[in-house]
Short mmCIF file of C-alpha atoms and ligand atoms in Angstrom, two decimals:
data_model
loop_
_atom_site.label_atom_id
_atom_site.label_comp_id
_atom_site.label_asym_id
_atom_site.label_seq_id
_atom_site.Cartn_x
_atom_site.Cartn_y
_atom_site.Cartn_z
CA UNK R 87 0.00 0.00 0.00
CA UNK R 88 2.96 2.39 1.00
CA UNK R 89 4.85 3.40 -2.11
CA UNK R 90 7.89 4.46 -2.38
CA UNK R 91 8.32 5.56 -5.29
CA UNK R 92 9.62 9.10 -5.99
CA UNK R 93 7.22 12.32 -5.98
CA UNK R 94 6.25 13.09 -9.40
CA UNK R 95 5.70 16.63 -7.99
CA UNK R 96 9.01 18.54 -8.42
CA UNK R 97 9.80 21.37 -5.77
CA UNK R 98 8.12 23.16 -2.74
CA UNK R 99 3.98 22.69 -2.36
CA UNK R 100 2.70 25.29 -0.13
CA UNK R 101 -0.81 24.38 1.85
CA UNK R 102 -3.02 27.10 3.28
CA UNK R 103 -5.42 25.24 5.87
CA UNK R 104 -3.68 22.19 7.87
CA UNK R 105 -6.75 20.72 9.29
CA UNK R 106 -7.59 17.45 8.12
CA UNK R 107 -7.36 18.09 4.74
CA UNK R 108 -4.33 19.90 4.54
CA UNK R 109 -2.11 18.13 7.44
CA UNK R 110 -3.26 14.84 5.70
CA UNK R 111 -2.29 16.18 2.25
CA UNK R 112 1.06 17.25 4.00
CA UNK R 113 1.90 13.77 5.80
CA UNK R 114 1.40 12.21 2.18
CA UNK R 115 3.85 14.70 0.65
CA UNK R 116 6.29 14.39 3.09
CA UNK R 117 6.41 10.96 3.17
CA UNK R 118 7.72 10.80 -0.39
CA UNK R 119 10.44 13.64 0.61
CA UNK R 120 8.45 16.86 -0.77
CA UNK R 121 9.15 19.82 1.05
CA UNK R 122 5.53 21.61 2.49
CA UNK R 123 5.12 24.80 3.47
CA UNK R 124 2.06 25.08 5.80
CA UNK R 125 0.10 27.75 6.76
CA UNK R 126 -3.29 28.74 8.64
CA UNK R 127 -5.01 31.39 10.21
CA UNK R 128 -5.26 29.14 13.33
CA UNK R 129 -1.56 29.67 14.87
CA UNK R 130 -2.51 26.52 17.39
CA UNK R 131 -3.90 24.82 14.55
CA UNK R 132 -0.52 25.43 12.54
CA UNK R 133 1.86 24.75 15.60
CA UNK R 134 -0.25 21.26 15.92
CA UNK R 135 -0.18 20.05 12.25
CA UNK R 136 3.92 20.69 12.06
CA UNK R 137 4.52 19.19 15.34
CA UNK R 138 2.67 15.82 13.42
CA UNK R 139 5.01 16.29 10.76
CA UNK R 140 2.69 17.42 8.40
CA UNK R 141 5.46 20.51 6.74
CA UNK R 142 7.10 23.25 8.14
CA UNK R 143 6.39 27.32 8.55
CA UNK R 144 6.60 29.84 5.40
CA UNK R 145 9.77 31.34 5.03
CA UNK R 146 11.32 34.20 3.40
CA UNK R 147 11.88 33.29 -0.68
CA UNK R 148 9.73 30.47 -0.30
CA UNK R 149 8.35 30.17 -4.08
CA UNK R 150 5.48 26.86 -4.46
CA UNK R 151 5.03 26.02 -7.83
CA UNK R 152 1.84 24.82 -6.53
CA UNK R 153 -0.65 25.67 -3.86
CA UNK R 154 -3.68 23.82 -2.14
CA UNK R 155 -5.84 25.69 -0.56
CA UNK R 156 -7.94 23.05 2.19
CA UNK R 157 -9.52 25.82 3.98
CA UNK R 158 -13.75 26.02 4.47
CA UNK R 159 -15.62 26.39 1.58
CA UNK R 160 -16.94 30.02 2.78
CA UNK R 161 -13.60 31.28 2.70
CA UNK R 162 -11.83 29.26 -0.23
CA UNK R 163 -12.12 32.08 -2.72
CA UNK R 164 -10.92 34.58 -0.80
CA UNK R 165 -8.07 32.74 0.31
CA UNK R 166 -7.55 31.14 -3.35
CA UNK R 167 -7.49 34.84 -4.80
CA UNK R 168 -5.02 35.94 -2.21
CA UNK R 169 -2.49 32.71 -3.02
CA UNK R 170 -3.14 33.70 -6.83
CA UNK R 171 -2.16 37.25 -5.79
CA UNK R 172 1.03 36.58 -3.35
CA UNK R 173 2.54 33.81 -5.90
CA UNK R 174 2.30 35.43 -9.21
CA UNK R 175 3.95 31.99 -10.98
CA UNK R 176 1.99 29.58 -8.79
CA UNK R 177 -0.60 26.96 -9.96
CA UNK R 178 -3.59 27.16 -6.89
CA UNK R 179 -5.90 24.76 -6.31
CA UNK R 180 -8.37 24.16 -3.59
CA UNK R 181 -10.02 20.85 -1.99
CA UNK R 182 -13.14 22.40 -1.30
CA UNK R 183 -16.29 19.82 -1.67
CA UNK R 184 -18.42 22.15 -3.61
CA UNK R 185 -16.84 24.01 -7.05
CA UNK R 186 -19.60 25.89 -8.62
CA UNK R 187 -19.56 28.74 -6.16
CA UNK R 188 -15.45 29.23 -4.89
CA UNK R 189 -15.57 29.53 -8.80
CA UNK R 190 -18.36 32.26 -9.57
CA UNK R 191 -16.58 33.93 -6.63
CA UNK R 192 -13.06 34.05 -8.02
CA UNK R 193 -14.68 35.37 -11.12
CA UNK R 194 -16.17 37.75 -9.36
CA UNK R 195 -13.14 39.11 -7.15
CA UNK R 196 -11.66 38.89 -10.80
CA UNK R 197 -8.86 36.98 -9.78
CA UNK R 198 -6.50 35.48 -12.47
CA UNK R 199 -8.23 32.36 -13.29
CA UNK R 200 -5.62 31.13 -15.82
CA UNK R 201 -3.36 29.70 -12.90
CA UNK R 202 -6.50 28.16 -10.57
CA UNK R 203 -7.90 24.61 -11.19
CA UNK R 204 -10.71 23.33 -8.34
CA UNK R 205 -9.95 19.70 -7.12
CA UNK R 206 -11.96 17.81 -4.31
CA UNK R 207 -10.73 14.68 -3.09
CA UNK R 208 -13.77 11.91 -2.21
CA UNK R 209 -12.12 11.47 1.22
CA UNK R 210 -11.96 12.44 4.42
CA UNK R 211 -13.54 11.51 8.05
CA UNK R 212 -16.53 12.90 10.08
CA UNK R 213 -13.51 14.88 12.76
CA UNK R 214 -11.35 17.26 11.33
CA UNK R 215 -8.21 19.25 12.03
CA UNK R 216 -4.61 18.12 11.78
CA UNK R 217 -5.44 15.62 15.03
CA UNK R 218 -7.33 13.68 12.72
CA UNK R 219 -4.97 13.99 9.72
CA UNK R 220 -3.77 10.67 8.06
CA UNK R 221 -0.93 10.48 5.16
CA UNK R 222 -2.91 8.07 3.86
CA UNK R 223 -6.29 9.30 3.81
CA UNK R 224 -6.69 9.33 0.16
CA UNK R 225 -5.56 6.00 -0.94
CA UNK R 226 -7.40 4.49 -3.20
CA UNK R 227 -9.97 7.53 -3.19
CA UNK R 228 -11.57 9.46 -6.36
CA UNK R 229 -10.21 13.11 -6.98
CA UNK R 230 -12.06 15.17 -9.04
CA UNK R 231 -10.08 17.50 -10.93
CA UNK R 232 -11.90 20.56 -12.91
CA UNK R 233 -10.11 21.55 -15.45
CA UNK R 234 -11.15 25.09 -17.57
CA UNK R 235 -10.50 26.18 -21.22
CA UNK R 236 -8.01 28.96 -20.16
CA UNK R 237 -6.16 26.93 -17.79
CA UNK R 238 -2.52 25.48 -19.53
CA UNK R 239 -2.56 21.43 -19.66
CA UNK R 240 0.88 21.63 -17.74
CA UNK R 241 -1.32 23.19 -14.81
CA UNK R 242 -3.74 20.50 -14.89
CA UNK R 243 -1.42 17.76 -14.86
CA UNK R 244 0.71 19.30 -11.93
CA UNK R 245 -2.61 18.62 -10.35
CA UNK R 246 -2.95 14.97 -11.47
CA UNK R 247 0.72 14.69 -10.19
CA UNK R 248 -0.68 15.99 -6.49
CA UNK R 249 -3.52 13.36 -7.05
CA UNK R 250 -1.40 10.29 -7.85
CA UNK R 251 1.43 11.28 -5.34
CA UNK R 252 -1.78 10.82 -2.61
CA UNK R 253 -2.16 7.29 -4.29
CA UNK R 254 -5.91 8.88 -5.76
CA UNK R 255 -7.19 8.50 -8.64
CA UNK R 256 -7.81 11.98 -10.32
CA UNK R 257 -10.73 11.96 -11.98
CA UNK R 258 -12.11 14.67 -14.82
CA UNK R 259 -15.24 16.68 -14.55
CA UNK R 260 -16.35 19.99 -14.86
CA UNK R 261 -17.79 22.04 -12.09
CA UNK R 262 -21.41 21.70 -12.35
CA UNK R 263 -20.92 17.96 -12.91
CA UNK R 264 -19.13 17.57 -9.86
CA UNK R 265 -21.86 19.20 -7.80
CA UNK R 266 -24.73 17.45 -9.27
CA UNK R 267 -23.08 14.38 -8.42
CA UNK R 268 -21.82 15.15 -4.99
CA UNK R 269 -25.55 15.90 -4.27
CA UNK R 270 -26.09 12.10 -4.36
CA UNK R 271 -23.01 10.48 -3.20
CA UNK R 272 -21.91 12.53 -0.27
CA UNK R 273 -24.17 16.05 0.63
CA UNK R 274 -28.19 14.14 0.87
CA UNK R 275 -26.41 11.37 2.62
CA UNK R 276 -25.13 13.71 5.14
CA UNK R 277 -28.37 15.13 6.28
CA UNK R 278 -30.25 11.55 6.30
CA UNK R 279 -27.59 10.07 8.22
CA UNK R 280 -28.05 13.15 10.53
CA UNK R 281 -31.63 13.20 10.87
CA UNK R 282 -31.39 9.73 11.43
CA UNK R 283 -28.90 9.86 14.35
CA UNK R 284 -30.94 12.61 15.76
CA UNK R 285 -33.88 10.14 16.44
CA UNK R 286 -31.11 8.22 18.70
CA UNK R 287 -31.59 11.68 21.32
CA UNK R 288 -34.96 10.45 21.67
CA UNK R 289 -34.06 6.80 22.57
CA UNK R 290 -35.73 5.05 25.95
CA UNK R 291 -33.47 3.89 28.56
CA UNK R 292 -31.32 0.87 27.68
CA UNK R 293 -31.84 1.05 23.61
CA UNK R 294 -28.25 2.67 22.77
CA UNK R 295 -26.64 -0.09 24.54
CA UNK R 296 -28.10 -3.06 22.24
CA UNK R 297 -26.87 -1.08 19.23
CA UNK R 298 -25.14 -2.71 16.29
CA UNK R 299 -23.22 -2.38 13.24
CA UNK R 300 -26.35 -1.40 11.10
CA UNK R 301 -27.05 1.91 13.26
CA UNK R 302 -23.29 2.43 13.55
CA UNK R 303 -22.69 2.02 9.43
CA UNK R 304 -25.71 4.63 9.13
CA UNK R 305 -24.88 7.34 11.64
CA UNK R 306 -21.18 7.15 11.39
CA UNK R 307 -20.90 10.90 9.33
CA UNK R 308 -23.76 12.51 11.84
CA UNK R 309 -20.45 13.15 13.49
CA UNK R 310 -19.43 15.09 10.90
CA UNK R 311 -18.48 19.12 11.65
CA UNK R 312 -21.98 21.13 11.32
CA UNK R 313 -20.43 24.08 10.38
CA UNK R 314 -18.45 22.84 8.07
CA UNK R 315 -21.10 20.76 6.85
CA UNK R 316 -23.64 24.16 6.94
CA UNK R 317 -21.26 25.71 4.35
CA UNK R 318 -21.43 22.77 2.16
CA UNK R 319 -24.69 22.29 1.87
CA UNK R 320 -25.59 26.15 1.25
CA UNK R 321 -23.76 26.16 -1.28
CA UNK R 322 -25.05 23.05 -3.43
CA UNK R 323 -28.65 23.49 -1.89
CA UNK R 324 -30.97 22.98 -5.29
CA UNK R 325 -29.08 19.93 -5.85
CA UNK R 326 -29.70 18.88 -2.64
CA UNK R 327 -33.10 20.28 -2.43
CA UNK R 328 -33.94 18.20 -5.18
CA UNK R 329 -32.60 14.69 -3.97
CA UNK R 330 -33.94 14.74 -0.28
CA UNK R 331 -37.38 15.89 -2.27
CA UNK R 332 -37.40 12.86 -3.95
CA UNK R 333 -35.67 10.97 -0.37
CA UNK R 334 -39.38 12.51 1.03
CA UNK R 335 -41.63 11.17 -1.32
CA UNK R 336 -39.96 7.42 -1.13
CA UNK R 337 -40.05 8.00 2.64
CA UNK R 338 -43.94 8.81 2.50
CA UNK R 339 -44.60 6.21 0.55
CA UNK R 340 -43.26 3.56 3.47
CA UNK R 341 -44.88 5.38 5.88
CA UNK R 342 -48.47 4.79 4.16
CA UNK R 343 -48.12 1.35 3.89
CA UNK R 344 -46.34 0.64 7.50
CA UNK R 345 -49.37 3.08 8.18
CA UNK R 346 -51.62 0.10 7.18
CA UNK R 347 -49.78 -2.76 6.18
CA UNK R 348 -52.96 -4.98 5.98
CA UNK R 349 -53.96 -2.92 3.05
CA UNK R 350 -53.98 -4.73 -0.12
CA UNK R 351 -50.34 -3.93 -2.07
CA UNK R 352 -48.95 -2.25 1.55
CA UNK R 353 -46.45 -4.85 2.06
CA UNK R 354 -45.43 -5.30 -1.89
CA UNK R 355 -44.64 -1.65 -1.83
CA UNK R 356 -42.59 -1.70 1.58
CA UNK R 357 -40.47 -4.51 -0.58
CA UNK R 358 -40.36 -2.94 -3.36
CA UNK R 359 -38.88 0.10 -1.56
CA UNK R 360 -36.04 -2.08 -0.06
CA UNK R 361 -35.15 -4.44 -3.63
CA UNK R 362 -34.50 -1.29 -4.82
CA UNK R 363 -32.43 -0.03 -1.93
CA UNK R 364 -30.32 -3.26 -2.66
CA UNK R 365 -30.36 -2.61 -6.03
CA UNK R 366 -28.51 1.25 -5.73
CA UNK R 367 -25.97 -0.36 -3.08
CA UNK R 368 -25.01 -2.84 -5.96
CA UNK R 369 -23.95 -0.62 -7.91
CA UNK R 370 -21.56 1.44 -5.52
CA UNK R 371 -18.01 1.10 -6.77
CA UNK R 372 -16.04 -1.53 -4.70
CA UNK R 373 -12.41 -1.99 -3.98
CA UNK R 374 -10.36 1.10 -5.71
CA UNK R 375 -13.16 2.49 -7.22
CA UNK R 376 -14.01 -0.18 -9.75
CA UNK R 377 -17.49 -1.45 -10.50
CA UNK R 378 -16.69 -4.66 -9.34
CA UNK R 379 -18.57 -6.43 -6.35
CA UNK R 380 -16.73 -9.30 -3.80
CA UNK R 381 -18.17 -12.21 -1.79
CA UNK R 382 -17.89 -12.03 1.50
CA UNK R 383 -17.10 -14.61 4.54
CA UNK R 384 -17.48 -13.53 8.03
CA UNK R 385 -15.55 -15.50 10.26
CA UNK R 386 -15.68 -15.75 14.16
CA UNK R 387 -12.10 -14.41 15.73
CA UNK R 388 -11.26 -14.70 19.71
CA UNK R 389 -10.48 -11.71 21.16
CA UNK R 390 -6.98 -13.49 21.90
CA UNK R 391 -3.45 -11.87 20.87
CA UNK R 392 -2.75 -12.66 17.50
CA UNK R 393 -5.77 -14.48 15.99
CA UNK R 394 -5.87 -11.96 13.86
CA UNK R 395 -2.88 -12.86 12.59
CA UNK R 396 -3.12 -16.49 12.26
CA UNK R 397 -6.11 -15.98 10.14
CA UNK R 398 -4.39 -13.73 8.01
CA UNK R 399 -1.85 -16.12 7.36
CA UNK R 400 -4.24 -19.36 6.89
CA UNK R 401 -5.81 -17.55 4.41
CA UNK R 402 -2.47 -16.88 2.72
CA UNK R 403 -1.73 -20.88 3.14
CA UNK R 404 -5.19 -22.03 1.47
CA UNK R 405 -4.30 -19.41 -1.56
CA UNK R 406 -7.19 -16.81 -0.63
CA UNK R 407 -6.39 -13.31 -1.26
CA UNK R 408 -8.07 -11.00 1.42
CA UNK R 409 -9.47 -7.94 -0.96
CA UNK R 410 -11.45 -5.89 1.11
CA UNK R 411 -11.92 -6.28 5.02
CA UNK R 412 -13.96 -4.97 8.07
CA UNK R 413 -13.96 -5.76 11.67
CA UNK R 414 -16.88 -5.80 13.81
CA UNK R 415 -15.67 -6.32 17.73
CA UNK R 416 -18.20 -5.62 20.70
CA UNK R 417 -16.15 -4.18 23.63
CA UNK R 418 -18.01 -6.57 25.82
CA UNK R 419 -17.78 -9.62 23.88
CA UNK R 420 -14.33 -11.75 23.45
CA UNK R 421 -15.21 -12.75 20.36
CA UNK R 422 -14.79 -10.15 17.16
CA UNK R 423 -16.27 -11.10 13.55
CA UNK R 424 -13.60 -10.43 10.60
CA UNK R 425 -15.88 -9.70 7.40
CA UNK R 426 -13.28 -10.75 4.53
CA UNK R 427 -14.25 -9.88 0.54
CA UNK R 428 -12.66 -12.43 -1.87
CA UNK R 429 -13.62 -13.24 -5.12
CA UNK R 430 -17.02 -14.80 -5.72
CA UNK R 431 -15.07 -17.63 -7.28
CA UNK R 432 -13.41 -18.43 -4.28
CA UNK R 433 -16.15 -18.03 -1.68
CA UNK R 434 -17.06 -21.61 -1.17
CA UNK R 435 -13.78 -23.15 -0.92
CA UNK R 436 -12.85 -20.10 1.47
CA UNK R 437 -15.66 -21.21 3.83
CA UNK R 438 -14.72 -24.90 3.41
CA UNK R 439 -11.16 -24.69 3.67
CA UNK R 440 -11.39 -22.42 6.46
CA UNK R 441 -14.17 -25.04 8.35
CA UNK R 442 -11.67 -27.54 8.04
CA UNK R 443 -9.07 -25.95 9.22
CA UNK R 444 -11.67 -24.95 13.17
CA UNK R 445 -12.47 -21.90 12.34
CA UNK R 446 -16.15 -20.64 13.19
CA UNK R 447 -18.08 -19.28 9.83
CA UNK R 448 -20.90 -16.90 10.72
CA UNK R 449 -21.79 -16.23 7.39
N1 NAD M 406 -13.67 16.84 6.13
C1 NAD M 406 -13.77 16.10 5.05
O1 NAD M 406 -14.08 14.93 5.12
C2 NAD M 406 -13.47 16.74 3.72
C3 NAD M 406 -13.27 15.91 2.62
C4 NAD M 406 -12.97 16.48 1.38
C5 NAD M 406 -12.88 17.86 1.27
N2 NAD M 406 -13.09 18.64 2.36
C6 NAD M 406 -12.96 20.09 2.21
O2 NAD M 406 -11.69 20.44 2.69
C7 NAD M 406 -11.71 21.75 3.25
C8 NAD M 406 -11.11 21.69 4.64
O3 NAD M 406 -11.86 20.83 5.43
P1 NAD M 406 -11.24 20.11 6.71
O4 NAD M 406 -12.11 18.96 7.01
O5 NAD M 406 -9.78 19.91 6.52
O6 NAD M 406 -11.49 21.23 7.80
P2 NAD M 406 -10.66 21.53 9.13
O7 NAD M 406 -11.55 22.32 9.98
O8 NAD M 406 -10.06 20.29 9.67
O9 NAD M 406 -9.47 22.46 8.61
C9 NAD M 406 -9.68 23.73 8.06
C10 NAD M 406 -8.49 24.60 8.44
O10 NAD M 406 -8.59 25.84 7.73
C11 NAD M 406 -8.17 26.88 8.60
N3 NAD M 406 -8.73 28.14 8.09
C12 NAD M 406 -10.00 28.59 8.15
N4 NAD M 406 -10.11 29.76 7.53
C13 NAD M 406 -8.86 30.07 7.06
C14 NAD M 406 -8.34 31.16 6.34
N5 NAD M 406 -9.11 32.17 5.95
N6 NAD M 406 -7.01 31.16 6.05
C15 NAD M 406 -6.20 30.15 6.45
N7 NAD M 406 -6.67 29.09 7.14
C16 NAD M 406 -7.98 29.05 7.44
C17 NAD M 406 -8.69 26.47 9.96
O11 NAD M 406 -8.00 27.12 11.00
C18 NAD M 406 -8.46 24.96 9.93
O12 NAD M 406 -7.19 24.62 10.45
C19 NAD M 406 -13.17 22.20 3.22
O13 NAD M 406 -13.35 23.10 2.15
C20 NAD M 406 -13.95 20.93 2.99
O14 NAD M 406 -15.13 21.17 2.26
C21 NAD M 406 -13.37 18.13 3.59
O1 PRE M 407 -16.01 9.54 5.02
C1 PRE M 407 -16.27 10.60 5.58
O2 PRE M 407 -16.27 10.70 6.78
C2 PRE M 407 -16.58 11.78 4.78
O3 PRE M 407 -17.19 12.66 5.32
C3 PRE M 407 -16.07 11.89 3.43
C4 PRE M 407 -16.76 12.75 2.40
C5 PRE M 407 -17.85 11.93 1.71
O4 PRE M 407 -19.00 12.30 1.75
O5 PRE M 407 -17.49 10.92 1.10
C6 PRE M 407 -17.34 13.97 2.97
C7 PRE M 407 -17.22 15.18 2.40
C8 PRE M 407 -16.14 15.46 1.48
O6 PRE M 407 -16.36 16.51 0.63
C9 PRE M 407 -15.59 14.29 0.85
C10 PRE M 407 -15.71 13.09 1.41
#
């Protein structure tokens, strides 16, 4: 997973913002020997993300070739326009996760567009600042890259060079495209996985504590920053608007036939509702962003030291490669359950191999 392989970027990268985005944009830099010039408007927050090694402080003659700008998206143009200003050579870019309006407000400011690309990277966790920061946060992840007319090709594929040196996979699409499809995949989500977790304030003694995976894999972004997340969703809100409409009317549907589920058609319509839940899950891209789908084999691990390990390596033995996995472990239970993709191909003689050898299969 680690590469080392040289940067393709070539020189100093300067990023203004080292929360999450930018300290973990920094560890990944560093890593392959870049030298990264942080800065913030947060001194704490600054002092914090070197002191993790995420790059050092500006200095005099400092001159980036290329700037990322990982700052809210309320004050990306401002702070875009400013880099664009200070570093008359530089190529800017910003990780904002909206693009239409940093854009329409760098034309406005009439800032020299020529040198600015927008990029968002489809990764990042529900805590932010540099505390949270991983170098390798975007492994694996999409990048969208939104590339303009009157921006050079050279500028673009500095860009792609940032992307790929993060292990990502840049990815092209213009600005309103981007938007219209972060609507679905990341901004509606956010609020139903919200609104959702809010019901949990209203929960009677003793529920929280029978909670499983399924409420945890639902809820896990209502942790997510709500100012940060206010800003985001302002400024994509028809796109949004129009998704959580539709969320709504699917929603009222249930709610009529749980309403009277002896009606005739009630429960074919609750069904219906959930085949075709399982039918937009399907196709969600799996392992590095191909449309590709796994089997998967749940096996029972004791909470012992190095279990873990020793299944690892049986798998290795019986030829199995282990392409996806996700642990489920109960604090109060000695027993965890290792969910392990592998190819569909290879499911049964996983389960059967694995049988033989004592292992417990729980699915
Ligand atoms: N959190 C995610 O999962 C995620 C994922 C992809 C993209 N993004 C985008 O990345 C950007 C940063 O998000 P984050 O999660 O890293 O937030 P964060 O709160 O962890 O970090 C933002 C940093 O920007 C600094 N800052 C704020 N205003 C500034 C200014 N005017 N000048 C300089 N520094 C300033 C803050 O002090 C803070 O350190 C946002 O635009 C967000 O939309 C976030
Ligand atoms: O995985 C998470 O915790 C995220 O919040 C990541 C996520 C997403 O929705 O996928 C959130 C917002 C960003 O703009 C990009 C990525």
């Amino acid at each position: 997973m680690t590469q080392n392989l040289p940067a393709r970027l070539d020189g100093s990268v300067r990023v203004v913002g080292a929360g999450l985005l930018g300290a973990s944009i920094g560890l990944g830099l560093k890593r392959l020997g870049v030298d990264v010039i942080l800065a913030d408007a947060s001194r704490a927050g600054l002092n914090l993300a070197i002191d993790y090694g995420a790059g050092r402080l500006a200095a005099e003659g400092d001159d980036p070739a290329l700037i990322i700008v990982a700052v809210p998206p309320d004050a990306t143009a401002s702070v875009v326009a400013a880099e664009l200003a200070a570093y008359p050579n530089a190529t800017v870019t910003d990780v904002a996760s909206v693009k239409v309006a940093p854009l329409a407000e760098l034309e406005e400011l009439g800032a020299d567009l020529s040198r600015y690309v927008g990029s968002h990277p489809l990764a990042g966790r529900e805590r932010g600042g540099a505390i949270s920061a991983r170098a390798d946060l975007f492994v694996g992840r999409p990048w969208v890259v939104c590339p303009r007319p009157e921006v050079g090709r050279e500028r673009v594929v500095l860009i792609e060079h940032l992307v790929l040196d993060l292990d990502a996979t840049p990815v092209t699409l213009d600005v309103d495209a981007h938007d219209a499809a972060v609507a679905l995949v990341s901004h509606a989500p956010q609020v139903v996985s919200s609104l959702m977790a809010k019901r949990l304030g209203a929960a009677p003694a003793g529920a929280l504590g029978l909670a499983g995976q399924g409420v945890r894999d639902v809820t896990r972004i209502a942790s997510s920053d709500p100012e940060l997340w206010v800003q985001i969703l302002a400024a994509n809100s028809p796109a949004v608007v129009e998704i959580l409409r539709a969320f709504r009317d699917d929603l009222d549907d249930v709610l009529r036939a749980l309403g009277d589920v002896e009606a005739s058609g009630a429960r074919r319509v609750i069904a219906q509702e959930l085949a075709a839940g399982n039918a937009g899950v399907a196709g969600l891209p799996g392992k590095h962003g191909q449309d590709r789908r796994y089997s998967s084999v749940v096996v029972m691990v004791d909470d012992t030291p190095g279990e873990l390990g020793r299944l690892f390596s049986e798998l290795g033995e019986i030829g199995v490669n282990i392409e996806d996995l996700r642990l489920e472990h109960s604090p109060e239970a000695q027993i965890g359950l290792a969910e392990i993709a592998v190819l569909p191909e290879a499911k049964a003689r996983t389960m059967d191999d694995l049988s033989a050898r004592g292992w417990r299969i729980a699915g």
